[in-house]
XYZ file of C-alpha atoms in Angstrom:
155
model
C 7.209 -161.144 -136.038
C 5.535 -160.996 -132.852
C 1.701 -159.854 -131.947
C 0.636 -156.798 -132.237
C -1.938 -155.173 -129.624
C -3.787 -152.191 -130.003
C -7.286 -151.459 -126.779
C -9.003 -147.821 -127.166
C -6.957 -145.011 -126.197
C -6.405 -144.253 -122.813
C -9.000 -141.945 -122.320
C -11.720 -144.562 -122.615
C -9.925 -146.594 -120.961
C -9.854 -144.951 -118.339
C -13.327 -143.597 -117.492
C -14.809 -147.069 -117.907
C -12.372 -148.181 -114.914
C -14.644 -145.336 -113.770
C -17.397 -146.325 -114.371
C -16.852 -149.649 -113.035
C -15.682 -148.384 -109.734
C -18.112 -146.649 -109.940
C -21.240 -149.131 -110.690
C -19.597 -151.846 -107.697
C -19.358 -149.339 -105.918
C -23.069 -148.497 -105.552
C -24.366 -152.296 -106.029
C -21.807 -152.848 -102.858
C -23.277 -149.433 -100.956
C -27.111 -149.913 -101.903
C -26.026 -154.270 -100.387
C -24.522 -153.134 -97.358
C -27.230 -150.637 -96.202
C -30.371 -152.908 -97.503
C -28.719 -156.221 -95.190
C -27.628 -153.978 -92.704
C -29.227 -150.551 -91.989
C -32.345 -149.219 -93.341
C -34.278 -153.049 -94.386
C -35.705 -151.225 -97.912
C -38.100 -153.257 -98.856
C -37.052 -155.690 -102.314
C -37.887 -153.324 -105.143
C -35.477 -150.999 -103.827
C -32.650 -152.855 -103.785
C -33.965 -154.896 -107.034
C -33.894 -151.311 -108.805
C -30.455 -149.808 -107.361
C -28.685 -152.766 -107.001
C -29.188 -154.676 -111.217
C -29.098 -150.695 -112.529
C -25.394 -150.164 -110.996
C -24.272 -153.914 -111.981
C -25.841 -152.881 -115.705
C -23.456 -149.477 -115.695
C -20.446 -151.453 -114.637
C -20.656 -153.577 -116.998
C -22.233 -151.711 -120.075
C -18.529 -149.492 -119.264
C -16.976 -152.759 -119.530
C -18.145 -153.765 -122.535
C -17.846 -150.186 -124.432
C -14.340 -148.962 -122.938
C -12.356 -152.449 -121.849
C -12.945 -155.201 -124.319
C -12.946 -154.023 -128.095
C -9.039 -155.605 -128.837
C -7.370 -155.798 -132.109
C -4.589 -158.403 -131.374
C -2.087 -159.265 -135.297
C 0.145 -162.296 -135.193
C 1.136 -164.987 -137.375
C -2.058 -167.026 -136.947
C -4.020 -163.892 -138.580
C -6.606 -161.355 -136.901
C -7.764 -161.306 -134.475
C -10.968 -158.517 -133.254
C -12.933 -158.653 -129.751
C -15.405 -156.188 -130.314
C -18.200 -154.741 -127.938
C -20.034 -158.761 -127.947
C -18.623 -160.767 -130.422
C -14.944 -162.057 -131.028
C -13.865 -162.237 -134.254
C -11.497 -164.154 -135.465
C -9.763 -163.592 -139.148
C -6.749 -166.302 -140.035
C -4.212 -164.717 -142.517
C -6.096 -166.843 -146.367
C -9.208 -165.320 -146.128
C -8.249 -161.519 -145.124
C -8.563 -159.238 -148.585
C -6.994 -155.936 -146.732
C -6.891 -154.028 -144.408
C -8.883 -149.382 -144.512
C -9.974 -146.674 -142.309
C -13.445 -145.573 -142.232
C -14.983 -142.744 -140.869
C -15.830 -145.155 -138.747
C -13.007 -146.282 -138.388
C -10.459 -149.328 -138.931
C -12.014 -152.015 -140.978
C -10.435 -155.150 -141.296
C -11.586 -156.492 -145.295
C -12.613 -160.404 -145.967
C -14.432 -162.112 -148.876
C -17.315 -162.175 -147.266
C -17.253 -159.584 -144.420
C -15.956 -155.958 -143.269
C -15.575 -156.143 -139.606
C -15.316 -153.047 -137.616
C -12.814 -152.480 -135.284
C -14.304 -151.615 -132.381
C -10.631 -150.840 -130.291
C -9.843 -148.285 -132.766
C -12.683 -145.671 -133.652
C -11.627 -143.475 -136.092
C -10.895 -139.020 -134.927
C -9.591 -138.374 -131.929
C -5.889 -136.738 -131.807
C -3.112 -136.829 -135.463
C -0.367 -137.906 -135.281
C 2.094 -137.471 -138.020
C -0.434 -135.726 -140.143
C -3.106 -138.774 -139.476
C -5.494 -139.546 -137.840
C -4.736 -143.145 -134.789
C -6.613 -145.374 -137.341
C -4.923 -144.412 -140.532
C -1.740 -145.381 -139.085
C -2.905 -148.911 -137.202
C -3.856 -149.861 -140.449
C -0.320 -149.313 -142.283
C 0.692 -151.419 -139.333
C -1.526 -153.987 -140.130
C -1.630 -153.507 -143.731
C 2.748 -154.488 -142.772
C 2.542 -156.861 -140.409
C 0.788 -159.064 -143.511
C 3.094 -158.247 -145.820
C 6.083 -158.765 -144.600
C 5.099 -162.490 -142.179
C 2.443 -163.721 -144.294
C 4.195 -162.618 -147.327
C 0.359 -162.413 -149.290
C 2.107 -160.266 -151.661
C 1.378 -156.676 -152.044
C -1.225 -156.540 -149.207
C -2.338 -152.450 -149.054
C -4.410 -150.014 -146.595
C -6.531 -148.530 -149.323
C -8.745 -146.314 -149.510
C -13.070 -146.444 -149.620
C -13.941 -143.214 -151.237
C -17.764 -141.390 -148.111
């Protein structure tokens, strides 16, 4: 099978791009204004520019960085700050929980930020539930782990 990839929903990505653009624009305006027009104090520039860049960085981390990739080697979960590779040899299952999609191994339960809970239902199921079944099917078909199934953990 081919590599499968999931990102945050389009609305979250769009909002992230808007915040990134606004953050960079405000930083550039602050720099241009500070250098060429008003010549404000270093304190004024030191407040506006870093805050704008911080807003852009947070928008990137929350809206654009999260990613879930599955292929013949295993699963790669890229969350806000950390990327976690999960080889098929330690994969134990996948579930759709209150927080969203969760990948299970013997040692950890890895939350997938790219597939949060909630949102619009498709065919009576949440997006996380559909992707959990797709990941489980991929694991069973491609890697021949036997009866790997998406399972629900009661709240």
